[in-house]
Amino acid sequence: MSDYVFAPHQTPSLAVAGESARFPIRRVFCVGRNYSEHAREMGHDPDREPPFFFMKPADAVVPASGVIAYPPLTTDLHHEIELVVAIGEGGENIEPEHALAHVWGYGVGLDLTRRDIQAQAKKLGRPWDWAKGFDESAPCTALHRASQLGHPQSGAIWLKVNDVERQRGDLADQIWSVPDVISHLSRSVALRAGDLILTGTPAGVGALQPGDRVSAGIDGIATFELSIGQR
Protein backbone atom coordinates (compact mmCIF):
# COMPACT_ATOMS: atom_id res chain seq x y z
CA MET A 1 0.00 0.00 0.00
CA SER A 2 1.29 3.48 -0.87
CA ASP A 3 2.10 6.04 1.79
CA TYR A 4 0.67 9.53 1.45
CA VAL A 5 1.72 12.79 3.08
CA PHE A 6 -1.87 13.15 4.26
CA ALA A 7 -4.93 10.90 4.13
CA PRO A 8 -6.50 10.87 0.63
CA HIS A 9 -9.91 12.48 0.31
CA GLN A 10 -12.92 10.22 0.04
CA THR A 11 -13.86 9.27 -3.53
CA PRO A 12 -16.82 11.37 -4.74
CA SER A 13 -19.86 9.20 -5.42
CA LEU A 14 -23.57 9.18 -6.16
CA ALA A 15 -26.33 7.10 -4.66
CA VAL A 16 -27.85 4.30 -6.72
CA ALA A 17 -31.64 4.09 -6.63
CA GLY A 18 -32.83 1.21 -4.45
CA GLU A 19 -29.33 0.04 -3.52
CA SER A 20 -26.84 0.59 -0.72
CA ALA A 21 -23.85 0.50 -3.08
CA ARG A 22 -22.75 3.84 -4.54
CA PHE A 23 -21.42 4.86 -7.96
CA PRO A 24 -17.83 6.21 -7.70
CA ILE A 25 -17.22 9.34 -9.76
CA ARG A 26 -14.02 9.69 -11.79
CA ARG A 27 -14.56 12.74 -14.02
CA VAL A 28 -17.47 14.99 -15.00
CA PHE A 29 -17.88 16.08 -18.63
CA CYS A 30 -20.54 18.57 -19.75
CA VAL A 31 -21.84 19.19 -23.27
CA GLY A 32 -22.36 22.81 -24.30
CA ARG A 33 -25.39 24.02 -26.30
CA ASN A 34 -26.95 20.65 -27.09
CA TYR A 35 -30.51 21.97 -27.50
CA SER A 36 -31.08 24.30 -30.44
CA GLU A 37 -33.33 26.80 -28.64
CA HIS A 38 -30.86 27.13 -25.77
CA ALA A 39 -28.01 27.62 -28.23
CA ARG A 40 -30.00 30.41 -29.87
CA GLU A 41 -30.87 32.07 -26.56
CA MET A 42 -27.14 32.17 -25.82
CA GLY A 43 -26.49 33.82 -29.21
CA HIS A 44 -25.18 30.87 -31.23
CA ASP A 45 -26.19 28.94 -34.36
CA PRO A 46 -26.59 25.26 -33.39
CA ASP A 47 -26.69 24.08 -36.98
CA ARG A 48 -23.04 25.01 -37.53
CA GLU A 49 -21.40 23.83 -34.31
CA PRO A 50 -20.10 20.34 -33.50
CA PRO A 51 -20.44 19.31 -29.85
CA PHE A 52 -17.97 20.84 -27.42
CA PHE A 53 -17.20 19.94 -23.83
CA PHE A 54 -16.13 21.45 -20.55
CA MET A 55 -15.52 19.81 -17.18
CA LYS A 56 -16.45 20.10 -13.52
CA PRO A 57 -14.51 18.65 -10.59
CA ALA A 58 -15.81 15.28 -9.43
CA ASP A 59 -16.45 16.67 -5.96
CA ALA A 60 -18.71 19.38 -7.40
CA VAL A 61 -21.33 16.59 -7.62
CA VAL A 62 -23.62 16.63 -4.59
CA PRO A 63 -27.09 15.18 -3.90
CA ALA A 64 -29.91 17.16 -5.53
CA SER A 65 -31.71 17.73 -2.26
CA GLY A 66 -31.68 19.97 0.79
CA VAL A 67 -29.99 23.36 0.54
CA ILE A 68 -27.39 24.19 -2.12
CA ALA A 69 -25.09 27.04 -1.15
CA TYR A 70 -25.27 30.25 -3.15
CA PRO A 71 -21.68 30.51 -4.40
CA PRO A 72 -19.32 33.45 -3.86
CA LEU A 73 -18.09 35.87 -6.55
CA THR A 74 -21.44 36.07 -8.38
CA THR A 75 -24.76 37.86 -8.42
CA ASP A 76 -26.05 35.92 -11.44
CA LEU A 77 -26.32 32.20 -10.58
CA HIS A 78 -28.15 30.31 -13.34
CA HIS A 79 -29.92 26.94 -13.43
CA GLU A 80 -29.47 24.43 -16.28
CA ILE A 81 -31.38 21.13 -16.01
CA GLU A 82 -29.64 18.17 -17.68
CA LEU A 83 -29.66 14.43 -18.33
CA VAL A 84 -26.78 12.70 -16.50
CA VAL A 85 -25.16 9.69 -18.20
CA ALA A 86 -23.02 7.39 -16.03
CA ILE A 87 -20.31 5.41 -17.84
CA GLY A 88 -19.78 1.85 -16.65
CA GLU A 89 -17.34 0.57 -19.27
CA GLY A 90 -14.52 2.66 -20.69
CA GLY A 91 -13.26 2.90 -24.22
CA GLU A 92 -11.69 5.01 -26.94
CA ASN A 93 -12.91 5.85 -30.45
CA ILE A 94 -16.31 4.36 -29.68
CA GLU A 95 -18.66 4.15 -32.64
CA PRO A 96 -22.19 5.54 -32.01
CA GLU A 97 -23.82 2.16 -32.65
CA HIS A 98 -21.76 0.65 -29.81
CA ALA A 99 -21.92 3.57 -27.39
CA LEU A 100 -24.91 2.55 -25.27
CA ALA A 101 -23.11 -0.63 -24.22
CA HIS A 102 -20.78 1.66 -22.24
CA VAL A 103 -23.61 3.30 -20.26
CA TRP A 104 -24.14 2.08 -16.69
CA GLY A 105 -27.12 4.28 -15.89
CA TYR A 106 -28.87 7.64 -15.90
CA GLY A 107 -29.83 10.42 -13.54
CA VAL A 108 -30.92 14.05 -13.55
CA GLY A 109 -28.73 16.96 -12.57
CA LEU A 110 -28.15 20.70 -12.56
CA ASP A 111 -25.27 22.48 -14.23
CA LEU A 112 -25.19 25.55 -11.97
CA THR A 113 -23.39 28.44 -13.65
CA ARG A 114 -22.00 31.76 -12.46
CA ARG A 115 -23.23 33.50 -15.60
CA ASP A 116 -21.58 36.86 -14.92
CA ILE A 117 -18.20 35.17 -14.54
CA GLN A 118 -18.82 33.13 -17.69
CA ALA A 119 -19.75 36.26 -19.66
CA GLN A 120 -16.55 37.98 -18.55
CA ALA A 121 -14.49 34.90 -19.45
CA LYS A 122 -16.04 34.79 -22.92
CA LYS A 123 -15.34 38.49 -23.42
CA LEU A 124 -11.69 38.06 -22.49
CA GLY A 125 -11.24 34.73 -24.29
CA ARG A 126 -10.53 32.91 -21.03
CA PRO A 127 -11.58 29.40 -19.86
CA TRP A 128 -14.96 28.86 -18.19
CA ASP A 129 -13.59 26.95 -15.19
CA TRP A 130 -14.43 29.55 -12.55
CA ALA A 131 -17.95 29.91 -13.97
CA LYS A 132 -18.73 26.19 -14.04
CA GLY A 133 -16.52 24.30 -11.59
CA PHE A 134 -17.28 25.79 -8.18
CA ASP A 135 -18.34 23.89 -5.05
CA GLU A 136 -21.76 22.17 -5.23
CA SER A 137 -22.15 23.21 -8.89
CA ALA A 138 -23.50 19.83 -10.02
CA PRO A 139 -26.39 18.61 -7.84
CA CYS A 140 -27.52 15.18 -9.11
CA THR A 141 -30.21 12.64 -8.28
CA ALA A 142 -29.51 9.03 -7.49
CA LEU A 143 -28.58 7.02 -10.58
CA HIS A 144 -30.82 4.38 -12.14
CA ARG A 145 -29.28 1.32 -13.77
CA ALA A 146 -29.71 1.20 -17.55
CA SER A 147 -30.28 -2.55 -17.20
CA GLN A 148 -33.54 -1.69 -15.40
CA LEU A 149 -34.42 1.68 -16.91
CA GLY A 150 -33.41 1.11 -20.50
CA HIS A 151 -31.92 3.88 -22.64
CA PRO A 152 -34.40 6.80 -22.84
CA GLN A 153 -34.38 8.58 -26.18
CA SER A 154 -37.33 10.86 -25.40
CA GLY A 155 -39.07 12.27 -22.37
CA ALA A 156 -39.93 15.69 -21.02
CA ILE A 157 -37.12 17.55 -19.25
CA TRP A 158 -38.31 20.45 -17.10
CA LEU A 159 -37.49 22.81 -14.26
CA LYS A 160 -39.57 25.08 -12.01
CA VAL A 161 -38.49 27.83 -9.65
CA ASN A 162 -40.95 28.59 -6.84
CA ASP A 163 -43.55 26.50 -8.73
CA VAL A 164 -43.20 28.60 -11.91
CA GLU A 165 -41.99 26.63 -14.92
CA ARG A 166 -38.88 28.04 -16.57
CA GLN A 167 -37.42 25.23 -18.64
CA ARG A 168 -39.17 22.55 -20.69
CA GLY A 169 -37.93 20.43 -23.54
CA ASP A 170 -37.63 16.81 -24.56
CA LEU A 171 -34.65 14.48 -24.71
CA ALA A 172 -35.57 13.91 -28.35
CA ASP A 173 -34.72 17.60 -28.98
CA GLN A 174 -31.01 17.08 -28.30
CA ILE A 175 -28.85 18.07 -31.26
CA TRP A 176 -26.40 15.30 -30.41
CA SER A 177 -27.88 12.08 -29.00
CA VAL A 178 -26.29 10.21 -26.11
CA PRO A 179 -24.54 7.75 -28.49
CA ASP A 180 -23.23 10.67 -30.55
CA VAL A 181 -21.98 12.49 -27.45
CA ILE A 182 -20.17 9.40 -26.15
CA SER A 183 -18.62 8.76 -29.55
CA HIS A 184 -17.37 12.35 -29.95
CA LEU A 185 -16.02 12.48 -26.41
CA SER A 186 -14.22 9.14 -26.70
CA ARG A 187 -12.27 10.43 -29.70
CA SER A 188 -10.68 13.10 -27.51
CA VAL A 189 -10.19 11.25 -24.22
CA ALA A 190 -10.26 7.66 -23.04
CA LEU A 191 -13.52 7.17 -21.18
CA ARG A 192 -13.40 5.09 -18.02
CA ALA A 193 -15.91 3.57 -15.64
CA GLY A 194 -17.05 6.27 -13.23
CA ASP A 195 -17.14 9.11 -15.74
CA LEU A 196 -20.32 11.22 -15.80
CA ILE A 197 -21.62 13.17 -18.80
CA LEU A 198 -24.15 16.00 -18.48
CA THR A 199 -25.71 16.24 -21.92
CA GLY A 200 -26.89 19.86 -22.13
CA THR A 201 -29.93 21.93 -21.22
CA PRO A 202 -33.08 23.15 -22.99
CA ALA A 203 -34.01 26.82 -23.36
CA GLY A 204 -35.21 28.90 -20.44
CA VAL A 205 -32.10 29.17 -18.28
CA GLY A 206 -32.30 31.98 -15.76
CA ALA A 207 -31.12 33.43 -12.49
CA LEU A 208 -31.66 31.92 -9.05
CA GLN A 209 -32.00 33.98 -5.89
CA PRO A 210 -31.25 33.01 -2.28
CA GLY A 211 -34.24 31.16 -0.86
CA ASP A 212 -35.57 29.98 -4.24
CA ARG A 213 -37.14 26.53 -4.37
CA VAL A 214 -36.17 24.44 -7.39
CA SER A 215 -38.10 21.39 -8.57
CA ALA A 216 -37.08 19.59 -11.72
CA GLY A 217 -36.85 16.25 -13.47
CA ILE A 218 -36.95 14.12 -16.57
CA ASP A 219 -40.07 12.05 -17.11
CA GLY A 220 -39.35 8.36 -16.71
CA ILE A 221 -36.00 8.89 -14.96
CA ALA A 222 -36.13 11.00 -11.79
CA THR A 223 -37.29 14.23 -10.17
CA PHE A 224 -35.82 16.31 -7.35
CA GLU A 225 -36.43 19.31 -5.12
CA LEU A 226 -33.87 21.59 -3.48
CA SER A 227 -33.49 25.16 -2.31
CA ILE A 228 -30.81 27.81 -2.75
CA GLY A 229 -29.03 29.05 0.36
CA GLN A 230 -28.20 32.60 1.38
CA ARG A 231 -25.24 34.49 -0.05
PDB file of C-alpha atoms in Angstrom:
ATOM      1  CA  MET A   1       0.000   0.000   0.000  1.00  0.00           C
ATOM      2  CA  SER A   2       1.286   3.484  -0.868  1.00  0.00           C
ATOM      3  CA  ASP A   3       2.105   6.036   1.789  1.00  0.00           C
ATOM      4  CA  TYR A   4       0.667   9.532   1.452  1.00  0.00           C
ATOM      5  CA  VAL A   5       1.725  12.788   3.076  1.00  0.00           C
ATOM      6  CA  PHE A   6      -1.872  13.146   4.257  1.00  0.00           C
ATOM      7  CA  ALA A   7      -4.929  10.904   4.133  1.00  0.00           C
ATOM      8  CA  PRO A   8      -6.502  10.869   0.634  1.00  0.00           C
ATOM      9  CA  HIS A   9      -9.911  12.481   0.309  1.00  0.00           C
ATOM     10  CA  GLN A  10     -12.919  10.220   0.037  1.00  0.00           C
ATOM     11  CA  THR A  11     -13.858   9.267  -3.531  1.00  0.00           C
ATOM     12  CA  PRO A  12     -16.822  11.366  -4.735  1.00  0.00           C
ATOM     13  CA  SER A  13     -19.862   9.196  -5.423  1.00  0.00           C
ATOM     14  CA  LEU A  14     -23.566   9.178  -6.162  1.00  0.00           C
ATOM     15  CA  ALA A  15     -26.327   7.100  -4.659  1.00  0.00           C
ATOM     16  CA  VAL A  16     -27.853   4.299  -6.722  1.00  0.00           C
ATOM     17  CA  ALA A  17     -31.643   4.090  -6.633  1.00  0.00           C
ATOM     18  CA  GLY A  18     -32.828   1.209  -4.447  1.00  0.00           C
ATOM     19  CA  GLU A  19     -29.330   0.044  -3.518  1.00  0.00           C
ATOM     20  CA  SER A  20     -26.841   0.593  -0.721  1.00  0.00           C
ATOM     21  CA  ALA A  21     -23.845   0.498  -3.084  1.00  0.00           C
ATOM     22  CA  ARG A  22     -22.753   3.838  -4.540  1.00  0.00           C
ATOM     23  CA  PHE A  23     -21.423   4.863  -7.960  1.00  0.00           C
ATOM     24  CA  PRO A  24     -17.833   6.209  -7.698  1.00  0.00           C
ATOM     25  CA  ILE A  25     -17.221   9.336  -9.759  1.00  0.00           C
ATOM     26  CA  ARG A  26     -14.018   9.692 -11.789  1.00  0.00           C
ATOM     27  CA  ARG A  27     -14.559  12.739 -14.021  1.00  0.00           C
ATOM     28  CA  VAL A  28     -17.470  14.991 -15.001  1.00  0.00           C
ATOM     29  CA  PHE A  29     -17.880  16.084 -18.631  1.00  0.00           C
ATOM     30  CA  CYS A  30     -20.539  18.570 -19.749  1.00  0.00           C
ATOM     31  CA  VAL A  31     -21.841  19.191 -23.274  1.00  0.00           C
ATOM     32  CA  GLY A  32     -22.365  22.805 -24.305  1.00  0.00           C
ATOM     33  CA  ARG A  33     -25.386  24.022 -26.297  1.00  0.00           C
ATOM     34  CA  ASN A  34     -26.950  20.650 -27.093  1.00  0.00           C
ATOM     35  CA  TYR A  35     -30.513  21.968 -27.495  1.00  0.00           C
ATOM     36  CA  SER A  36     -31.079  24.302 -30.436  1.00  0.00           C
ATOM     37  CA  GLU A  37     -33.334  26.799 -28.641  1.00  0.00           C
ATOM     38  CA  HIS A  38     -30.864  27.125 -25.773  1.00  0.00           C
ATOM     39  CA  ALA A  39     -28.005  27.623 -28.233  1.00  0.00           C
ATOM     40  CA  ARG A  40     -30.001  30.412 -29.875  1.00  0.00           C
ATOM     41  CA  GLU A  41     -30.874  32.072 -26.557  1.00  0.00           C
ATOM     42  CA  MET A  42     -27.135  32.171 -25.823  1.00  0.00           C
ATOM     43  CA  GLY A  43     -26.486  33.816 -29.207  1.00  0.00           C
ATOM     44  CA  HIS A  44     -25.177  30.869 -31.234  1.00  0.00           C
ATOM     45  CA  ASP A  45     -26.193  28.942 -34.359  1.00  0.00           C
ATOM     46  CA  PRO A  46     -26.592  25.262 -33.388  1.00  0.00           C
ATOM     47  CA  ASP A  47     -26.686  24.079 -36.985  1.00  0.00           C
ATOM     48  CA  ARG A  48     -23.036  25.010 -37.528  1.00  0.00           C
ATOM     49  CA  GLU A  49     -21.403  23.833 -34.314  1.00  0.00           C
ATOM     50  CA  PRO A  50     -20.104  20.341 -33.501  1.00  0.00           C
ATOM     51  CA  PRO A  51     -20.439  19.310 -29.848  1.00  0.00           C
ATOM     52  CA  PHE A  52     -17.968  20.838 -27.418  1.00  0.00           C
ATOM     53  CA  PHE A  53     -17.199  19.940 -23.835  1.00  0.00           C
ATOM     54  CA  PHE A  54     -16.132  21.454 -20.549  1.00  0.00           C
ATOM     55  CA  MET A  55     -15.525  19.813 -17.180  1.00  0.00           C
ATOM     56  CA  LYS A  56     -16.452  20.098 -13.519  1.00  0.00           C
ATOM     57  CA  PRO A  57     -14.508  18.645 -10.587  1.00  0.00           C
ATOM     58  CA  ALA A  58     -15.806  15.276  -9.431  1.00  0.00           C
ATOM     59  CA  ASP A  59     -16.446  16.670  -5.958  1.00  0.00           C
ATOM     60  CA  ALA A  60     -18.712  19.381  -7.399  1.00  0.00           C
ATOM     61  CA  VAL A  61     -21.331  16.591  -7.618  1.00  0.00           C
ATOM     62  CA  VAL A  62     -23.623  16.628  -4.590  1.00  0.00           C
ATOM     63  CA  PRO A  63     -27.086  15.181  -3.898  1.00  0.00           C
ATOM     64  CA  ALA A  64     -29.909  17.156  -5.535  1.00  0.00           C
ATOM     65  CA  SER A  65     -31.707  17.733  -2.258  1.00  0.00           C
ATOM     66  CA  GLY A  66     -31.681  19.969   0.787  1.00  0.00           C
ATOM     67  CA  VAL A  67     -29.986  23.360   0.541  1.00  0.00           C
ATOM     68  CA  ILE A  68     -27.390  24.189  -2.118  1.00  0.00           C
ATOM     69  CA  ALA A  69     -25.092  27.035  -1.155  1.00  0.00           C
ATOM     70  CA  TYR A  70     -25.274  30.254  -3.151  1.00  0.00           C
ATOM     71  CA  PRO A  71     -21.679  30.510  -4.396  1.00  0.00           C
ATOM     72  CA  PRO A  72     -19.324  33.445  -3.859  1.00  0.00           C
ATOM     73  CA  LEU A  73     -18.094  35.868  -6.552  1.00  0.00           C
ATOM     74  CA  THR A  74     -21.436  36.071  -8.384  1.00  0.00           C
ATOM     75  CA  THR A  75     -24.764  37.863  -8.422  1.00  0.00           C
ATOM     76  CA  ASP A  76     -26.053  35.916 -11.441  1.00  0.00           C
ATOM     77  CA  LEU A  77     -26.320  32.200 -10.584  1.00  0.00           C
ATOM     78  CA  HIS A  78     -28.155  30.306 -13.345  1.00  0.00           C
ATOM     79  CA  HIS A  79     -29.924  26.940 -13.435  1.00  0.00           C
ATOM     80  CA  GLU A  80     -29.468  24.426 -16.283  1.00  0.00           C
ATOM     81  CA  ILE A  81     -31.385  21.130 -16.007  1.00  0.00           C
ATOM     82  CA  GLU A  82     -29.642  18.167 -17.685  1.00  0.00           C
ATOM     83  CA  LEU A  83     -29.657  14.427 -18.326  1.00  0.00           C
ATOM     84  CA  VAL A  84     -26.785  12.701 -16.504  1.00  0.00           C
ATOM     85  CA  VAL A  85     -25.164   9.695 -18.195  1.00  0.00           C
ATOM     86  CA  ALA A  86     -23.020   7.391 -16.035  1.00  0.00           C
ATOM     87  CA  ILE A  87     -20.315   5.412 -17.839  1.00  0.00           C
ATOM     88  CA  GLY A  88     -19.777   1.852 -16.652  1.00  0.00           C
ATOM     89  CA  GLU A  89     -17.341   0.571 -19.275  1.00  0.00           C
ATOM     90  CA  GLY A  90     -14.522   2.657 -20.687  1.00  0.00           C
ATOM     91  CA  GLY A  91     -13.264   2.902 -24.223  1.00  0.00           C
ATOM     92  CA  GLU A  92     -11.691   5.009 -26.938  1.00  0.00           C
ATOM     93  CA  ASN A  93     -12.907   5.852 -30.446  1.00  0.00           C
ATOM     94  CA  ILE A  94     -16.310   4.358 -29.684  1.00  0.00           C
ATOM     95  CA  GLU A  95     -18.660   4.146 -32.642  1.00  0.00           C
ATOM     96  CA  PRO A  96     -22.186   5.538 -32.014  1.00  0.00           C
ATOM     97  CA  GLU A  97     -23.824   2.162 -32.653  1.00  0.00           C
ATOM     98  CA  HIS A  98     -21.764   0.645 -29.809  1.00  0.00           C
ATOM     99  CA  ALA A  99     -21.922   3.574 -27.387  1.00  0.00           C
ATOM    100  CA  LEU A 100     -24.908   2.552 -25.270  1.00  0.00           C
ATOM    101  CA  ALA A 101     -23.113  -0.630 -24.224  1.00  0.00           C
ATOM    102  CA  HIS A 102     -20.780   1.659 -22.244  1.00  0.00           C
ATOM    103  CA  VAL A 103     -23.613   3.302 -20.256  1.00  0.00           C
ATOM    104  CA  TRP A 104     -24.143   2.084 -16.688  1.00  0.00           C
ATOM    105  CA  GLY A 105     -27.116   4.284 -15.885  1.00  0.00           C
ATOM    106  CA  TYR A 106     -28.869   7.640 -15.905  1.00  0.00           C
ATOM    107  CA  GLY A 107     -29.830  10.417 -13.540  1.00  0.00           C
ATOM    108  CA  VAL A 108     -30.925  14.050 -13.549  1.00  0.00           C
ATOM    109  CA  GLY A 109     -28.726  16.960 -12.569  1.00  0.00           C
ATOM    110  CA  LEU A 110     -28.150  20.701 -12.558  1.00  0.00           C
ATOM    111  CA  ASP A 111     -25.274  22.484 -14.228  1.00  0.00           C
ATOM    112  CA  LEU A 112     -25.187  25.549 -11.972  1.00  0.00           C
ATOM    113  CA  THR A 113     -23.388  28.437 -13.648  1.00  0.00           C
ATOM    114  CA  ARG A 114     -21.997  31.760 -12.459  1.00  0.00           C
ATOM    115  CA  ARG A 115     -23.235  33.502 -15.603  1.00  0.00           C
ATOM    116  CA  ASP A 116     -21.578  36.857 -14.921  1.00  0.00           C
ATOM    117  CA  ILE A 117     -18.198  35.174 -14.542  1.00  0.00           C
ATOM    118  CA  GLN A 118     -18.821  33.129 -17.695  1.00  0.00           C
ATOM    119  CA  ALA A 119     -19.747  36.255 -19.659  1.00  0.00           C
ATOM    120  CA  GLN A 120     -16.550  37.981 -18.551  1.00  0.00           C
ATOM    121  CA  ALA A 121     -14.490  34.904 -19.448  1.00  0.00           C
ATOM    122  CA  LYS A 122     -16.043  34.789 -22.919  1.00  0.00           C
ATOM    123  CA  LYS A 123     -15.344  38.493 -23.421  1.00  0.00           C
ATOM    124  CA  LEU A 124     -11.686  38.061 -22.493  1.00  0.00           C
ATOM    125  CA  GLY A 125     -11.239  34.728 -24.293  1.00  0.00           C
ATOM    126  CA  ARG A 126     -10.535  32.908 -21.030  1.00  0.00           C
ATOM    127  CA  PRO A 127     -11.578  29.402 -19.862  1.00  0.00           C
ATOM    128  CA  TRP A 128     -14.963  28.862 -18.185  1.00  0.00           C
ATOM    129  CA  ASP A 129     -13.590  26.946 -15.187  1.00  0.00           C
ATOM    130  CA  TRP A 130     -14.432  29.551 -12.551  1.00  0.00           C
ATOM    131  CA  ALA A 131     -17.953  29.909 -13.966  1.00  0.00           C
ATOM    132  CA  LYS A 132     -18.727  26.192 -14.043  1.00  0.00           C
ATOM    133  CA  GLY A 133     -16.522  24.304 -11.585  1.00  0.00           C
ATOM    134  CA  PHE A 134     -17.276  25.795  -8.179  1.00  0.00           C
ATOM    135  CA  ASP A 135     -18.337  23.887  -5.046  1.00  0.00           C
ATOM    136  CA  GLU A 136     -21.763  22.166  -5.232  1.00  0.00           C
ATOM    137  CA  SER A 137     -22.149  23.214  -8.890  1.00  0.00           C
ATOM    138  CA  ALA A 138     -23.497  19.826 -10.019  1.00  0.00           C
ATOM    139  CA  PRO A 139     -26.391  18.606  -7.838  1.00  0.00           C
ATOM    140  CA  CYS A 140     -27.525  15.181  -9.112  1.00  0.00           C
ATOM    141  CA  THR A 141     -30.209  12.644  -8.284  1.00  0.00           C
ATOM    142  CA  ALA A 142     -29.509   9.027  -7.490  1.00  0.00           C
ATOM    143  CA  LEU A 143     -28.580   7.020 -10.576  1.00  0.00           C
ATOM    144  CA  HIS A 144     -30.816   4.380 -12.143  1.00  0.00           C
ATOM    145  CA  ARG A 145     -29.285   1.324 -13.767  1.00  0.00           C
ATOM    146  CA  ALA A 146     -29.711   1.201 -17.549  1.00  0.00           C
ATOM    147  CA  SER A 147     -30.280  -2.549 -17.195  1.00  0.00           C
ATOM    148  CA  GLN A 148     -33.535  -1.695 -15.400  1.00  0.00           C
ATOM    149  CA  LEU A 149     -34.417   1.684 -16.911  1.00  0.00           C
ATOM    150  CA  GLY A 150     -33.409   1.108 -20.500  1.00  0.00           C
ATOM    151  CA  HIS A 151     -31.919   3.876 -22.637  1.00  0.00           C
ATOM    152  CA  PRO A 152     -34.397   6.795 -22.835  1.00  0.00           C
ATOM    153  CA  GLN A 153     -34.385   8.577 -26.176  1.00  0.00           C
ATOM    154  CA  SER A 154     -37.326  10.862 -25.404  1.00  0.00           C
ATOM    155  CA  GLY A 155     -39.070  12.267 -22.372  1.00  0.00           C
ATOM    156  CA  ALA A 156     -39.934  15.694 -21.016  1.00  0.00           C
ATOM    157  CA  ILE A 157     -37.123  17.553 -19.250  1.00  0.00           C
ATOM    158  CA  TRP A 158     -38.309  20.450 -17.105  1.00  0.00           C
ATOM    159  CA  LEU A 159     -37.488  22.814 -14.263  1.00  0.00           C
ATOM    160  CA  LYS A 160     -39.565  25.077 -12.005  1.00  0.00           C
ATOM    161  CA  VAL A 161     -38.491  27.834  -9.651  1.00  0.00           C
ATOM    162  CA  ASN A 162     -40.951  28.591  -6.844  1.00  0.00           C
ATOM    163  CA  ASP A 163     -43.551  26.500  -8.731  1.00  0.00           C
ATOM    164  CA  VAL A 164     -43.200  28.599 -11.911  1.00  0.00           C
ATOM    165  CA  GLU A 165     -41.988  26.630 -14.918  1.00  0.00           C
ATOM    166  CA  ARG A 166     -38.883  28.040 -16.570  1.00  0.00           C
ATOM    167  CA  GLN A 167     -37.422  25.228 -18.638  1.00  0.00           C
ATOM    168  CA  ARG A 168     -39.168  22.549 -20.687  1.00  0.00           C
ATOM    169  CA  GLY A 169     -37.926  20.429 -23.544  1.00  0.00           C
ATOM    170  CA  ASP A 170     -37.630  16.807 -24.565  1.00  0.00           C
ATOM    171  CA  LEU A 171     -34.645  14.478 -24.710  1.00  0.00           C
ATOM    172  CA  ALA A 172     -35.573  13.910 -28.351  1.00  0.00           C
ATOM    173  CA  ASP A 173     -34.716  17.602 -28.979  1.00  0.00           C
ATOM    174  CA  GLN A 174     -31.011  17.084 -28.300  1.00  0.00           C
ATOM    175  CA  ILE A 175     -28.854  18.074 -31.264  1.00  0.00           C
ATOM    176  CA  TRP A 176     -26.400  15.303 -30.407  1.00  0.00           C
ATOM    177  CA  SER A 177     -27.878  12.084 -29.003  1.00  0.00           C
ATOM    178  CA  VAL A 178     -26.286  10.211 -26.106  1.00  0.00           C
ATOM    179  CA  PRO A 179     -24.539   7.749 -28.490  1.00  0.00           C
ATOM    180  CA  ASP A 180     -23.230  10.668 -30.552  1.00  0.00           C
ATOM    181  CA  VAL A 181     -21.981  12.494 -27.452  1.00  0.00           C
ATOM    182  CA  ILE A 182     -20.173   9.398 -26.147  1.00  0.00           C
ATOM    183  CA  SER A 183     -18.618   8.765 -29.545  1.00  0.00           C
ATOM    184  CA  HIS A 184     -17.369  12.348 -29.955  1.00  0.00           C
ATOM    185  CA  LEU A 185     -16.022  12.483 -26.408  1.00  0.00           C
ATOM    186  CA  SER A 186     -14.221   9.143 -26.704  1.00  0.00           C
ATOM    187  CA  ARG A 187     -12.273  10.431 -29.701  1.00  0.00           C
ATOM    188  CA  SER A 188     -10.679  13.104 -27.514  1.00  0.00           C
ATOM    189  CA  VAL A 189     -10.185  11.246 -24.218  1.00  0.00           C
ATOM    190  CA  ALA A 190     -10.256   7.660 -23.037  1.00  0.00           C
ATOM    191  CA  LEU A 191     -13.515   7.171 -21.182  1.00  0.00           C
ATOM    192  CA  ARG A 192     -13.398   5.088 -18.019  1.00  0.00           C
ATOM    193  CA  ALA A 193     -15.906   3.573 -15.639  1.00  0.00           C
ATOM    194  CA  GLY A 194     -17.052   6.266 -13.230  1.00  0.00           C
ATOM    195  CA  ASP A 195     -17.143   9.106 -15.741  1.00  0.00           C
ATOM    196  CA  LEU A 196     -20.316  11.217 -15.803  1.00  0.00           C
ATOM    197  CA  ILE A 197     -21.616  13.165 -18.801  1.00  0.00           C
ATOM    198  CA  LEU A 198     -24.146  16.003 -18.476  1.00  0.00           C
ATOM    199  CA  THR A 199     -25.705  16.244 -21.921  1.00  0.00           C
ATOM    200  CA  GLY A 200     -26.895  19.857 -22.133  1.00  0.00           C
ATOM    201  CA  THR A 201     -29.934  21.935 -21.216  1.00  0.00           C
ATOM    202  CA  PRO A 202     -33.080  23.148 -22.994  1.00  0.00           C
ATOM    203  CA  ALA A 203     -34.010  26.818 -23.360  1.00  0.00           C
ATOM    204  CA  GLY A 204     -35.214  28.897 -20.445  1.00  0.00           C
ATOM    205  CA  VAL A 205     -32.100  29.175 -18.281  1.00  0.00           C
ATOM    206  CA  GLY A 206     -32.305  31.976 -15.759  1.00  0.00           C
ATOM    207  CA  ALA A 207     -31.120  33.427 -12.491  1.00  0.00           C
ATOM    208  CA  LEU A 208     -31.665  31.919  -9.052  1.00  0.00           C
ATOM    209  CA  GLN A 209     -32.002  33.981  -5.888  1.00  0.00           C
ATOM    210  CA  PRO A 210     -31.254  33.006  -2.282  1.00  0.00           C
ATOM    211  CA  GLY A 211     -34.236  31.164  -0.858  1.00  0.00           C
ATOM    212  CA  ASP A 212     -35.566  29.980  -4.237  1.00  0.00           C
ATOM    213  CA  ARG A 213     -37.142  26.528  -4.368  1.00  0.00           C
ATOM    214  CA  VAL A 214     -36.174  24.444  -7.394  1.00  0.00           C
ATOM    215  CA  SER A 215     -38.103  21.392  -8.570  1.00  0.00           C
ATOM    216  CA  ALA A 216     -37.081  19.589 -11.721  1.00  0.00           C
ATOM    217  CA  GLY A 217     -36.848  16.253 -13.469  1.00  0.00           C
ATOM    218  CA  ILE A 218     -36.950  14.120 -16.569  1.00  0.00           C
ATOM    219  CA  ASP A 219     -40.070  12.053 -17.106  1.00  0.00           C
ATOM    220  CA  GLY A 220     -39.353   8.357 -16.708  1.00  0.00           C
ATOM    221  CA  ILE A 221     -36.005   8.887 -14.957  1.00  0.00           C
ATOM    222  CA  ALA A 222     -36.126  10.997 -11.788  1.00  0.00           C
ATOM    223  CA  THR A 223     -37.286  14.226 -10.172  1.00  0.00           C
ATOM    224  CA  PHE A 224     -35.819  16.309  -7.349  1.00  0.00           C
ATOM    225  CA  GLU A 225     -36.433  19.314  -5.120  1.00  0.00           C
ATOM    226  CA  LEU A 226     -33.866  21.589  -3.483  1.00  0.00           C
ATOM    227  CA  SER A 227     -33.489  25.163  -2.310  1.00  0.00           C
ATOM    228  CA  ILE A 228     -30.814  27.814  -2.748  1.00  0.00           C
ATOM    229  CA  GLY A 229     -29.032  29.051   0.362  1.00  0.00           C
ATOM    230  CA  GLN A 230     -28.195  32.597   1.376  1.00  0.00           C
ATOM    231  CA  ARG A 231     -25.238  34.489  -0.050  1.00  0.00           C
TER     232      ARG A 231
END
